Every structure is written in structure tokens, then in C-alpha cells.
XYZ file of C-alpha atoms in Angstrom:
702
model
C 0.000 0.000 0.000
C 1.487 3.404 -0.955
C 2.457 5.602 1.927
C 1.555 9.263 2.214
C 4.530 11.608 2.623
C 5.075 12.900 6.120
C 3.149 16.037 6.905
C 6.199 17.791 8.355
C 6.171 20.295 5.486
C 2.528 21.098 6.070
C -0.750 19.888 4.654
C -0.484 21.948 1.464
C 2.898 20.456 0.577
C 1.679 16.922 1.277
C -1.343 17.454 -0.955
C 0.823 18.720 -3.803
C 3.052 15.657 -3.508
C 0.094 13.288 -3.623
C -1.273 14.821 -6.853
C 2.185 15.084 -8.480
C 3.366 12.727 -11.270
C 4.447 9.515 -9.569
C 2.613 10.508 -6.391
C 0.294 8.349 -4.298
C -2.706 8.850 -6.583
C -0.776 8.088 -9.774
C 0.634 4.915 -8.220
C -2.699 3.633 -6.944
C -5.224 4.756 -9.588
C -4.608 3.456 -13.138
C -4.377 6.257 -15.684
C -4.527 9.039 -13.085
C -3.044 12.353 -14.156
C -3.108 15.333 -11.862
C -4.697 18.308 -13.618
C -3.438 21.861 -13.005
C -6.848 23.100 -11.870
C -7.349 20.102 -9.620
C -4.003 20.662 -7.897
C -4.686 24.389 -7.482
C -8.037 23.664 -5.877
C -6.632 20.929 -3.623
C -3.952 23.277 -2.312
C -6.523 26.031 -1.723
C -8.690 23.588 0.246
C -5.664 22.419 2.242
C -4.815 25.999 3.218
C -8.330 26.555 4.514
C -8.135 23.368 6.595
C -4.858 24.643 8.001
C -6.005 28.182 8.810
C -9.799 27.928 8.946
C -12.260 30.194 7.166
C -14.384 29.997 4.032
C -13.355 29.099 0.486
C -15.464 29.662 -2.616
C -14.241 27.359 -5.378
C -15.763 27.258 -8.838
C -14.360 24.196 -10.580
C -15.332 23.839 -14.226
C -16.339 20.456 -15.612
C -13.448 18.017 -15.793
C -11.485 19.639 -12.968
C -11.834 16.625 -10.684
C -13.076 18.698 -7.772
C -14.249 15.731 -5.700
C -10.727 14.375 -5.243
C -9.457 17.952 -4.913
C -11.388 18.432 -1.686
C -11.433 14.834 -0.399
C -7.640 14.403 -0.290
C -6.872 17.457 1.892
C -9.950 16.788 4.026
C -8.820 13.235 4.793
C -5.173 14.192 5.334
C -6.170 16.981 7.740
C -7.157 14.196 10.196
C -10.124 16.325 11.261
C -13.745 15.219 11.096
C -15.379 16.666 7.998
C -19.001 16.901 6.901
C -19.515 16.653 3.135
C -22.879 17.735 1.744
C -23.922 17.192 -1.878
C -26.845 18.408 -3.938
C -27.777 14.960 -5.222
C -27.844 11.375 -3.995
C -25.922 10.416 -7.141
C -22.885 12.389 -6.009
C -23.284 11.053 -2.469
C -23.126 7.520 -3.804
C -20.162 8.306 -6.063
C -18.174 9.685 -3.126
C -19.024 6.855 -0.735
C -18.922 3.850 -3.051
C -16.222 4.953 -5.519
C -14.011 7.809 -4.319
C -13.683 6.878 -0.641
C -12.552 3.266 -1.308
C -10.096 4.478 -3.957
C -8.569 7.017 -1.573
C -8.449 4.523 1.278
C -6.242 2.353 -0.905
C -4.233 5.231 -2.379
C -3.465 7.363 0.661
C -2.518 4.666 3.127
C -4.226 6.682 5.860
C -6.752 4.890 8.071
C -10.069 6.723 8.105
C -13.748 5.870 8.404
C -16.680 7.225 6.414
C -20.459 7.139 6.770
C -23.165 7.843 4.215
C -26.306 9.434 5.729
C -29.732 10.003 4.210
C -32.866 11.688 5.508
C -34.974 9.854 8.086
C -37.725 8.971 5.612
C -35.295 6.675 3.784
C -35.079 4.385 6.829
C -37.452 1.831 8.284
C -38.900 2.557 11.741
C -39.144 -0.789 13.526
C -41.524 0.592 16.149
C -43.992 1.832 13.536
C -43.736 -1.514 11.735
C -44.462 -3.343 15.004
C -47.646 -1.308 15.415
C -49.111 -2.363 12.082
C -51.536 -5.258 11.831
C -50.576 -7.959 9.323
C -52.851 -6.350 6.734
C -51.339 -2.936 7.366
C -54.549 -1.212 8.447
C -56.147 0.033 11.657
C -59.494 1.224 10.368
C -62.031 2.031 13.039
C -65.757 1.719 12.792
C -67.128 4.493 10.621
C -63.832 5.408 8.986
C -65.180 4.519 5.553
C -68.188 6.800 5.936
C -69.318 9.016 3.077
C -67.849 12.498 3.063
C -70.169 15.359 3.950
C -70.630 17.812 1.082
C -70.793 21.485 1.988
C -72.281 23.681 -0.766
C -69.752 26.173 -2.129
C -66.771 24.323 -0.697
C -64.563 22.013 -2.809
C -64.674 18.435 -1.594
C -61.271 17.178 -0.513
C -61.697 13.712 0.997
C -59.628 12.503 3.891
C -56.686 10.345 2.975
C -57.164 6.852 4.441
C -54.092 4.924 5.440
C -54.550 2.595 2.492
C -57.188 3.080 -0.175
C -59.094 0.143 -1.618
C -57.103 0.548 -4.820
C -53.886 -0.106 -2.917
C -55.016 -3.178 -0.950
C -53.232 -5.475 -3.385
C -50.052 -3.412 -3.105
C -50.203 -3.615 0.694
C -50.678 -7.392 0.588
C -47.645 -7.665 -1.681
C -45.211 -5.135 -0.209
C -45.872 -5.221 3.545
C -44.748 -8.886 3.867
C -41.668 -8.045 1.787
C -40.825 -5.168 4.145
C -41.363 -7.380 7.208
C -39.131 -10.142 5.841
C -36.435 -7.611 4.853
C -36.580 -5.902 8.269
C -35.283 -9.062 9.933
C -32.110 -9.229 7.845
C -31.200 -5.670 6.850
C -28.304 -4.018 8.656
C -29.072 -0.466 7.531
C -32.866 -0.242 7.153
C -32.286 1.839 4.017
C -35.207 1.435 1.610
C -32.756 1.651 -1.309
C -31.985 -2.019 -0.572
C -35.546 -2.843 -1.690
C -34.970 -2.379 -5.394
C -38.455 -3.667 -6.267
C -40.295 -1.329 -3.888
C -41.997 1.408 -5.964
C -41.020 4.969 -5.085
C -44.604 6.012 -4.300
C -45.959 2.889 -2.573
C -48.109 4.245 0.297
C -47.252 1.552 2.828
C -43.707 2.961 3.165
C -45.090 6.201 4.615
C -46.579 4.194 7.481
C -43.348 2.428 8.417
C -40.658 5.011 7.660
C -38.860 7.049 10.298
C -39.896 10.675 10.819
C -38.863 13.344 13.310
C -42.513 13.923 14.252
C -43.184 10.315 15.268
C -39.799 9.621 16.828
C -39.931 8.654 20.529
C -36.199 9.135 20.985
C -34.466 7.218 23.763
C -37.862 6.184 25.178
C -38.682 4.111 22.103
C -38.863 0.361 22.875
C -36.825 -0.293 19.702
C -34.276 2.460 20.331
C -31.293 0.101 20.551
C -32.282 -1.549 17.270
C -33.253 1.722 15.547
C -31.657 2.151 12.134
C -31.527 5.943 12.483
C -29.832 5.552 15.872
C -27.300 3.132 14.372
C -26.673 5.484 11.457
C -26.050 8.354 13.847
C -23.730 6.232 15.986
C -21.706 5.253 12.923
C -21.537 8.892 11.861
C -20.447 10.002 15.337
C -17.503 7.616 15.110
C -16.562 8.506 11.508
C -13.938 10.842 10.120
C -15.911 11.631 6.949
C -19.687 12.097 7.115
C -21.454 12.311 3.743
C -24.936 13.860 3.591
C -27.019 15.774 1.060
C -28.307 19.346 1.226
C -31.839 18.241 2.132
C -30.624 16.367 5.203
C -28.151 19.150 6.048
C -30.861 21.818 6.083
C -33.525 19.617 7.681
C -31.107 18.755 10.468
C -30.110 22.395 10.987
C -33.793 23.353 11.142
C -34.678 20.801 13.834
C -31.588 21.786 15.838
C -33.363 25.084 16.430
C -35.814 23.123 18.592
C -33.077 20.817 19.958
C -35.029 17.736 18.899
C -34.582 15.169 16.181
C -31.130 16.036 14.824
C -29.175 13.149 13.323
C -25.942 14.670 11.975
C -23.127 14.663 14.556
C -21.340 17.897 15.357
C -18.592 18.780 12.860
C -16.255 21.755 12.737
C -15.411 21.435 9.045
C -17.850 21.306 6.127
C -17.573 20.919 2.379
C -20.680 21.999 0.471
C -20.527 20.539 -3.036
C -23.055 21.649 -5.675
C -23.341 24.763 -3.502
C -25.390 26.600 -6.137
C -28.391 24.531 -4.924
C -28.087 25.487 -1.263
C -30.351 28.554 -1.358
C -33.267 26.658 -2.870
C -32.966 23.761 -0.438
C -32.626 26.079 2.561
C -35.777 27.893 1.441
C -37.693 24.609 1.688
C -36.583 23.744 5.203
C -36.254 27.004 7.137
C -39.955 27.787 7.021
C -43.316 26.395 8.117
C -45.725 24.014 6.438
C -48.998 22.256 7.227
C -50.852 19.982 4.841
C -53.846 17.687 4.591
C -51.354 14.804 4.478
C -49.784 15.834 7.772
C -53.195 16.134 9.475
C -54.305 12.753 8.155
C -51.075 11.126 9.354
C -51.772 12.471 12.838
C -55.343 11.149 12.725
C -54.140 7.712 11.647
C -51.479 7.571 14.354
C -54.037 8.544 17.001
C -56.330 5.758 15.802
C -53.451 3.300 15.783
C -52.570 4.061 19.392
C -56.218 3.967 20.473
C -56.555 0.526 18.855
C -54.107 -0.882 21.421
C -56.986 -0.817 23.933
C -54.947 1.148 26.473
C -57.548 3.918 26.759
C -60.533 4.121 29.078
C -62.135 6.897 27.039
C -62.039 5.330 23.593
C -65.279 7.117 22.659
C -63.680 10.492 23.414
C -60.626 9.678 21.306
C -62.838 8.590 18.416
C -64.787 11.839 18.664
C -61.561 13.857 18.658
C -60.338 12.048 15.542
C -63.655 12.603 13.761
C -63.528 16.309 14.639
C -59.931 16.453 13.414
C -60.794 14.953 10.033
C -63.879 17.146 9.627
C -61.889 20.233 10.579
C -59.063 19.399 8.178
C -61.499 18.776 5.331
C -63.213 22.107 5.916
C -59.972 24.054 6.361
C -58.162 22.793 3.267
C -61.357 23.033 1.242
C -61.667 26.712 2.167
C -57.985 27.284 1.395
C -58.536 25.847 -2.082
C -61.671 27.897 -2.600
C -59.824 31.086 -1.664
C -56.729 30.442 -3.773
C -58.010 28.564 -6.815
C -60.507 29.796 -9.339
C -62.035 26.297 -9.676
C -61.902 23.007 -7.808
C -60.789 21.206 -10.963
C -57.788 19.006 -10.217
C -54.675 20.391 -11.872
C -50.949 19.779 -11.721
C -48.563 21.445 -9.327
C -49.443 25.046 -8.555
C -48.319 27.620 -5.986
C -50.487 30.641 -5.209
C -49.388 33.517 -3.008
C -51.463 34.026 0.119
C -52.091 37.080 2.265
C -53.754 37.774 5.583
C -56.903 38.802 3.687
C -57.031 35.699 1.460
C -56.386 33.457 4.464
C -59.181 35.182 6.361
C -61.609 33.224 4.185
C -60.449 30.053 5.933
C -60.494 31.544 9.444
C -63.744 29.908 10.548
C -62.644 26.465 9.377
C -59.220 27.078 10.942
C -60.866 27.722 14.296
C -62.738 24.430 13.919
C -59.510 22.609 13.077
C -57.399 24.117 15.866
C -60.232 23.319 18.267
C -60.095 19.705 17.129
C -56.336 19.674 17.698
C -56.972 21.027 21.208
C -59.314 18.059 21.755
C -56.655 15.594 20.634
C -54.038 17.174 22.871
C -56.462 17.250 25.807
C -57.477 13.619 25.332
C -53.882 12.493 25.600
C -53.009 14.923 28.386
C -55.809 13.401 30.484
C -54.466 9.957 29.601
C -51.118 10.973 31.159
C -52.531 12.067 34.520
C -51.023 9.942 37.323
C -54.421 8.916 38.767
C -55.492 7.299 35.484
C -54.386 3.917 34.165
C -51.647 3.276 36.747
C -50.830 -0.039 35.082
C -50.531 1.393 31.567
C -47.568 0.492 29.396
C -44.754 3.104 29.794
C -43.936 2.728 26.097
C -47.528 3.669 25.350
C -47.131 6.735 27.579
C -44.207 7.946 25.460
C -46.277 7.499 22.306
C -49.029 9.541 23.965
C -46.582 12.328 24.791
C -45.388 12.381 21.168
C -48.932 12.577 19.766
C -49.907 15.342 22.173
C -46.809 17.283 21.179
C -47.561 16.813 17.464
C -51.140 18.034 17.893
C -49.975 21.124 19.778
C -47.260 21.867 17.192
C -49.743 21.622 14.320
C -52.193 23.901 16.108
C -49.508 26.517 16.775
C -48.191 26.387 13.194
C -51.676 26.818 11.721
C -52.260 29.885 13.877
C -48.859 31.317 12.941
C -49.427 30.723 9.228
C -52.897 32.254 9.253
C -51.589 35.489 10.727
C -49.208 35.832 7.751
C -47.666 38.661 9.704
C -43.910 38.211 9.334
C -42.508 40.366 6.532
C -39.415 38.140 6.358
C -41.548 35.275 5.051
C -43.670 34.753 1.954
C -46.924 32.852 2.471
C -48.479 30.647 -0.171
C -50.765 27.696 -0.831
C -49.336 24.835 -2.863
C -51.421 22.254 -4.711
C -49.700 18.999 -5.634
C -51.850 16.063 -6.698
C -54.283 15.432 -3.826
C -52.073 17.386 -1.465
C -52.777 20.927 -0.276
C -50.003 22.712 1.622
C -50.081 26.039 3.443
C -46.483 27.245 3.625
C -44.314 30.118 4.779
C -40.832 30.374 3.264
C -38.052 32.829 4.139
C -37.625 35.551 1.517
C -33.911 35.857 2.292
C -32.021 32.836 3.638
C -28.631 34.538 3.847
C -28.756 35.289 7.586
C -30.178 31.824 8.327
C -27.480 30.014 6.331
C -24.789 32.148 7.911
C -26.041 31.615 11.481
C -27.023 27.938 11.363
C -24.382 26.608 8.960
C -21.429 28.874 8.147
C -20.790 30.486 11.538
C -20.828 27.088 13.285
C -17.916 25.784 11.237
C -14.212 26.374 11.617
C -13.713 25.615 7.923
C -16.275 25.762 5.117
C -15.602 24.928 1.474
C -18.359 25.839 -1.000
C -17.815 24.473 -4.470
C -19.643 23.862 -7.740
C -19.094 24.044 -11.470
C -21.422 27.080 -11.486
C -20.890 29.702 -8.780
C -19.779 32.840 -10.640
C -21.851 35.286 -12.663
C -20.142 37.913 -14.842
C -16.817 36.547 -13.626
C -17.385 37.210 -9.897
C -18.741 35.411 -6.826
C -20.755 38.470 -5.765
C -24.161 36.926 -6.492
C -23.600 33.740 -4.473
C -21.975 35.726 -1.644
C -25.122 37.839 -1.234
C -27.580 34.955 -1.564
C -25.817 32.782 1.060
C -24.663 35.494 3.462
C -20.958 34.866 2.896
C -18.737 37.629 4.233
C -14.995 37.020 4.308
C -13.905 34.219 1.976
C -11.022 33.188 -0.231
C -11.862 32.541 -3.874
C -10.572 30.295 -6.621
C -12.111 30.064 -10.099
C -10.902 27.228 -12.293
C -11.895 26.832 -15.956
C -13.076 23.545 -17.416
C -10.380 21.070 -18.342
C -12.262 20.091 -21.507
C -11.384 21.340 -24.992
C -14.738 22.799 -26.002
C -13.333 24.182 -29.242
C -12.787 20.621 -30.415
C -15.388 18.702 -28.425
C -18.498 20.818 -29.034
C -20.290 23.391 -31.143
C -22.934 25.853 -30.000
C -25.971 26.184 -32.291
C -27.986 29.428 -32.143
C -30.722 29.736 -34.803
C -30.628 32.847 -36.994
C -34.284 33.726 -36.536
C -36.894 32.645 -34.003
C -40.160 34.233 -32.834
C -40.366 35.802 -29.395
C -40.501 32.994 -26.803
C -43.655 34.533 -25.348
C -45.554 34.420 -28.643
C -47.910 31.647 -29.751
C -45.651 31.024 -32.772
C -42.701 29.906 -30.682
C -43.677 26.243 -29.998
C -44.145 25.480 -33.702
C -40.845 27.155 -34.638
C -39.066 25.385 -31.765
C -40.540 22.070 -32.903
C -39.167 22.545 -36.404
C -35.713 23.425 -35.079
C -35.680 20.425 -32.746
C -36.651 18.043 -35.545
C -33.954 19.355 -37.897
C -31.269 19.209 -35.216
C -32.197 15.672 -34.138
C -32.152 14.427 -37.720
C -28.500 15.486 -37.903
C -27.503 14.188 -34.471
C -29.411 10.923 -35.093
C -31.337 11.410 -31.876
C -29.016 10.896 -28.880
C -30.277 14.071 -27.207
C -31.780 15.739 -24.186
C -34.388 18.338 -25.155
C -34.873 20.494 -22.062
C -37.781 22.880 -21.507
C -38.693 25.602 -19.063
C -42.410 24.639 -19.090
C -44.548 21.549 -19.560
C -46.781 23.401 -22.033
C -43.985 23.947 -24.564
C -42.678 20.437 -23.932
C -46.046 18.939 -24.880
C -46.345 21.084 -28.020
C -42.842 20.280 -29.291
C -43.146 16.617 -28.295
C -46.214 16.264 -30.497
C -44.321 17.693 -33.478
C -41.253 15.508 -32.888
C -43.248 12.296 -32.512
C -44.878 12.910 -35.898
C -41.613 13.739 -37.710
C -38.980 11.439 -36.175
C -38.470 7.695 -36.040
C -36.079 7.757 -33.090
C -37.234 6.396 -29.686
C -38.640 9.304 -27.685
C -39.093 9.323 -23.904
C -40.906 12.096 -22.052
C -40.743 13.183 -18.433
C -43.814 11.987 -16.562
C -44.187 8.753 -18.521
C -42.018 6.844 -16.000
C -40.006 7.564 -12.821
C -36.881 9.664 -13.346
C -34.417 6.845 -12.663
C -36.241 4.521 -15.038
C -36.273 7.147 -17.794
C -32.523 7.624 -17.486
C -31.961 3.876 -17.576
C -34.101 3.555 -20.708
C -32.299 6.469 -22.336
C -28.855 4.994 -21.660
C -29.847 1.549 -22.916
C -31.780 2.604 -26.048
C -29.767 3.496 -29.185
C -30.524 6.925 -30.703
C -32.955 7.808 -27.902
C -34.310 11.308 -27.240
C -35.491 12.484 -23.830
C -37.903 15.427 -23.460
C -37.767 16.841 -19.937
C -38.074 19.932 -17.719
C -36.197 21.355 -14.758
C -35.451 18.153 -12.819
C -33.164 16.958 -15.640
C -31.207 20.220 -15.920
C -28.715 19.150 -13.266
C -27.410 16.103 -11.433
C -27.688 13.879 -14.527
C -24.660 12.248 -16.163
C -24.787 10.247 -19.391
C -21.327 9.441 -20.710
C -20.340 8.703 -24.285
C -22.217 8.898 -27.577
C -25.607 8.099 -25.997
C -25.858 11.822 -25.230
C -24.493 13.861 -28.139
C -26.817 16.854 -28.071
C -28.488 19.098 -25.507
C -31.217 21.449 -26.755
C -32.704 24.142 -24.485
C -35.851 25.919 -25.618
C -35.750 29.174 -23.604
C -33.605 31.063 -21.145
C -34.616 29.558 -17.778
C -35.957 32.634 -16.009
C -37.792 31.762 -12.808
C -41.475 32.546 -13.199
C -42.288 35.922 -11.592
C -45.698 34.480 -10.701
C -44.066 31.979 -8.347
C -44.654 33.247 -4.778
C -41.041 32.906 -3.609
C -39.590 34.439 -6.785
C -42.120 37.296 -6.648
C -41.297 38.014 -3.004
C -37.571 38.110 -3.749
C -38.120 40.434 -6.691
C -40.153 42.706 -4.403
C -37.400 42.633 -1.765
C -34.716 43.764 -4.243
C -36.944 46.557 -5.528
C -37.816 47.738 -2.028
C -34.142 48.373 -1.286
C -33.755 50.277 -4.558
C -32.059 47.529 -6.563
C -32.568 46.257 -10.092
C -34.375 42.950 -9.514
C -34.021 41.782 -13.096
C -30.306 42.454 -13.400
C -29.307 41.583 -9.826
C -31.484 38.538 -9.212
C -33.428 37.155 -12.184
C -30.641 37.217 -14.779
C -27.913 35.742 -12.510
C -30.273 32.982 -11.351
C -31.118 32.130 -14.977
C -27.442 32.173 -16.015
C -26.534 29.600 -13.353
C -29.502 27.405 -14.343
C -28.575 27.590 -18.026
C -24.958 26.680 -17.278
C -26.187 23.605 -15.412
C -28.387 22.545 -18.327
C -25.626 22.966 -20.889
C -23.236 21.150 -18.579
C -25.090 17.856 -19.132
C -23.335 17.343 -22.491
C -19.539 17.245 -22.037
C -18.691 15.127 -18.994
C -15.506 13.385 -20.184
C -12.574 14.087 -22.485
C -13.972 11.703 -25.103
C -17.450 13.288 -25.217
C -18.445 15.306 -28.287
C -21.685 17.016 -29.171
C -23.933 19.939 -29.984
C -25.266 22.512 -27.539
C -28.317 24.406 -28.816
C -30.287 27.288 -27.301
C -33.354 28.340 -29.291
C -34.147 31.584 -27.459
C -33.617 34.630 -29.762
C -33.203 36.980 -26.792
C -29.556 35.923 -26.637
C -29.049 38.192 -29.655
C -31.957 40.632 -29.472
C -31.735 41.757 -25.834
C -28.933 43.604 -24.102
C -28.801 41.094 -21.258
C -28.200 38.352 -23.845
C -24.518 39.301 -23.791
C -24.296 38.240 -20.151
C -25.620 34.784 -21.054
C -23.346 34.453 -24.091
C -20.329 35.352 -21.959
C -21.178 32.476 -19.611
C -21.302 29.843 -22.375
C -18.557 27.239 -22.837
C -15.951 28.416 -25.394
C -17.353 26.279 -28.225
C -17.594 27.580 -31.820
C -20.983 29.184 -32.448
C -22.880 28.153 -35.590
C -26.270 29.023 -37.058
C -26.923 26.500 -39.823
C -27.757 22.827 -39.817
C -24.958 21.923 -42.257
C -22.373 22.790 -39.600
C -24.076 20.339 -37.215
C -24.021 17.652 -39.889
C -20.358 18.318 -40.638
C -19.490 18.089 -36.942
C -20.775 14.524 -36.764
C -19.953 13.444 -40.310
C -16.394 14.144 -41.530
C -17.474 13.286 -45.078
C -19.627 16.402 -44.990
C -16.549 18.621 -44.674
C -17.139 20.114 -48.111
C -20.623 21.155 -47.040
C -19.208 22.626 -43.874
C -16.652 24.724 -45.782
C -19.260 25.960 -48.233
C -21.161 27.500 -45.330
C -18.203 29.300 -43.775
């Protein structure tokens, strides 16, 4: 096993030696060549681990940034928390990079890979389920009461009749697996569908956790995960877990990530969005129904003298929830027709329309809390199970928390938050999100660390880190900006059509469809076609399906992971997709030889959070479009274009169909952010790029 040079010369010198020709990495990893940008970044990271502080590191594609921060982090011999934007990168670090470095560096270290609680089985919740997975009480299947003028939103039973077969199939599988799994991670159940409802009833959650009082605490998979992490040198999480954990630390309950003094935030451009999701408040019909089901489950144990009172409290809870969320929908939707995802800004006046139903609901939550508080009085049920008492405490706490959050949300009185109602499938969510997360990120994440490294392939706008500094509350920080290691002049061309209608006009989808068809004919499929809206996707998809013979897959037709698998395995495939495929997706080789983007990805100003942030910039006298909307769109566009060239052998066409790149002044800012690939405007140049025999055609168009 290769030995790491002594650290007598300092961490920075040791890191340089490891990346040098003939160094530890070259000896242990076949074909490894240290890249100038990679070495520069590794040394910069090492210096921050030596002295402390914050480093902003933009590392263009091909830099090898993962090894550039892992090597100095491991050699520092300090515990380090690594947070990624995607599970894919988490898995790459844990299953590929960590084993390779363990062999290469010759330094003993331990690593743990942590996911959010919902990924793990809760043995206590599984124990509470009947063999058929249901605890329906008499009258639970009653007909819903219709109130004239109020949309009907039925309660969500634990398992609908349509899912009985799924429960009969998957619950026994989960039970059998629970006896042999060492991690409790649902990813081990490859055949378990992502949306199977039974998992929600057996997964771990902070709300239902009994902590050290749980009868299965010693066997708990979350407890074991935390214990492994507490004993590890490298702890690998994702941004969702990082922010969720920081949020619950505010209440000193439910945290799972052990204390660390050093953090590396990879894919740091995503941190603001994820923090916005977690450092706010949210109540939903799902959350209320889960409480009702858990109350019924506990009552079914027979450990209650006032079962009739509990049943009445649950009935009042369901009736109150139905009325409240129905009134929310009535106040924030023009019709009760079921639509796709939608977010509508709320105000104290719009929420006033649900005030009466809210009073009914909070009263029902008071009843639930009171029923369990009485159950805990020392003169009642002296022989009751102590484990049951802890479950009672948890349910009473959950009811009180929901009541308090509903009252807080209905006031809509904090100017630092934006309030909105979100509709997603059968779910209705009343939310409050922070308008500015910079102070929150600084206080709960950055200021708690001795060393923080924030890195991504896309952190700068207009050649500076100013935008990301403001959005994340970063004050003093060192900076390093490293260009891509790929030769874009040889590996890619950038296609910009000569003429296109305004993207906001009704003529745009037809023109975009024609462009997409002509491009794909020349690339022989093998493309991602990425859209900023489902409406344009559907219009262009219809045109492409009529004109092309290549296999076409569309987002929504199958789960994301399955679509990617099909795309990789199907020759000449084309994938039509929206925002979720703009980042965190890697397809190597000729399977992906073209990325087409329909429009500049401006965040919709009708979105409540975007609108509130635009208002905030304007209120302080700033230019919201130039300071916020354009930089945000530039980073998103860079991520989308970055799907194409992932390795030195990759070649392909980047295409952006939006004419505003040339017709608007701000277009120059986007063009300046593009990879340095030759720009072309005719289809013959695309054909010549892929077909050397078409060189004569290519020259005739020069």
C-alpha cells in the first residue's frame, strides 16, 4: 500500500506531492493524471483546513473537484461533513471515491453515508401495524359530507381500496427484509416502488420519533446510522438532510448529523433553494391525516378508558381538516378542478376566508391534545404500558405543534416570510418560506464551522462570486475560479438559430418544434431536449413524434431513474424533460451527443417565492431583473448545458433556441457564460461536426 509523505512540510505540501506525477494517486489509480486546476483547488482547500475560514471554489467540468477536496480533508485528520446536492454524487463519493482514496493514501479513516430519516425503516412503527397494514375504526369509511360552495377534498385513508393489493404484496416483503437488513435503508428494496403508500406508514420521521424512550431504540436504524456517523472521520450527507437537520436543531429535537467543525458543500449553487424549503413552516392535509391515523393506531391498542372520546376527537380532526383545506382551495383557486402542481401567493386577507374552518380545526387539535393529556394524569391507568405513555406524549406534542403552526401561518404577519398555498396532486399545503435565507445560512451553517468549502461548477456570474456571496450570506472568503479542463473548441459546437419568434408568442412552440426536428435528424437522436415549461414540452413533443423515427421518452411517462436507464440503454434515444433533468444527470459517451434548451430559464415571476424576492430587491432600490433574475437564470442555463460534455472523449452539440440571446442587451451576459465552443447558425455545420465526409458542405457554409 502506498504511503503518504510525512506532513512535516505542512498539509499543502503533502497534498501537492500526492497529486504530483508519480505521487500516491498516480501509483494507486490506473491512468490518473493530476490536472493543473485540480491541484490548485486541492492546495486552496488544504490551506483553509490549516487556517480555517471559508473558500469559494468554482471548478469547471473536468477539474476533478471531488478528489481535490477529499484528499486534503482526509489528510487533515479532522472530522469533515460533506454535503452534496444529489444522492448520485453522495453515492459516487461513498462507493467509488472513498474506497479508492483509502487504498491510495494509506491513511486509516472511516466514512459514513447518511440520508434523511424517511429513507429508513422505523421498527416501532412496523411493530404497530396489523398484518394487513390497516387500523381502520368503525365508521372510517363513511361518506364524506358535502358542503355547498366548498370544494370536496376527501380525507386520505391509510390505504385506499385501490392499494389493498399493493399492501398485501409489499408489507410482507418489508417485514421479511426488516429481519435481515443491517441499515434499514429502503434503497436495498430495489423492487419497492417509489410512491408505494405503505412505506409512509413504516418510515422514520422526526414527528413520530420517541427518541431514547422508544422500545426499539437500541435496534433503531436511524440511531445506528447516527452512531456510525459520530464515530466517523468523513460524514457524507445531502443538502436536504443538512438543512432539515439544521432546522430541527433550532428546537433541539430530532437532529441526526453529529457535530462537525469542518464542512464541504458541493453543488453549492443549490443550497439557497434547499434552505428555502426547510427554514420555514408548512402544514398539509397529508400531515393532518397522518396524525389522525397515528391517534387511531394508538387507540386501537386498547390502552384507553375513554375510547369514545378519542374517536370523537379524531372525527372532529378529520372534519376540521377537510373544511380548512377546502376553504384554502376555494380562496386560492378559481375552480376546484384538479390540476398539476401550482403555488399561489397568500395574504392575511385571502387566508381570512379560511379563518372559521381554521378555528374548527385548531379546536379539534386542542381536543386531541387534551385527550392524551388526560391519559397521562397519574391517577389514570396506573398499570398502563410506559412505552404507550411515550407514544401519547409524542402525539400530544404533534397536535400542539400543528395547532400553533396553523395559527402562525394564518396570521401571515412576518414580513421576512412569503406565504403561499401549494397544490400537488391530492395534497394541499399552506407554507411560509423565508424571503432571504442569507442570515439563516450564515447563522445555522457557516458560523458554526471552523472551515467551510463551498464548491460547484457554477458559482460565478459575470466573472465574480458576488451573487452567491449575497444569496448565502458569505462575508470574508477566499476565492478560486478554475476553468473547465475540456477542450470545447474541439469537443463541441454551439448552435444558435438565426431567426426565431419571441418565446412569449404563440408562434414559438411550432418554430421550436421545427428546429428540434432538424437538429435531431442530424444528431441521429441521442439528445436531451430540455424545456422551461410543460406546455412547450407537450407542443414540441407532439411535433417531434410525428416527424422522427427515433425512440422518444418524455418526463412523466415513467419515474426519473427509469427514464434515465431507458435512455442509456436505447440506441438513438431522445429524452424530453423539464427542470429536474437540468442538473445532477450524467450520461457518458455517444448516448448523449446533443443538448437542446428551448428558452432562457428565467424563474417565473408568478411563483410566490420568486415574486417576493423580486419585491425585496426593488424595495431596497435595486434592479431585480439584473441583480437577481438574470444571474439565477445564467446559473440554471450553465447547469443545463453542462449535461453534455462530462468526459474528455465526449463530443456534441449545444443548442439554445431563445432569440433573446441576440436581441436583448442582457443576452450578452448569457453568451459570456457559455462554454468556449464555436458558435454556428446553420444545420450543415451540425451535420459536418458529426460526419467528416460532410466537410465540403461545412466549408461551403463558412
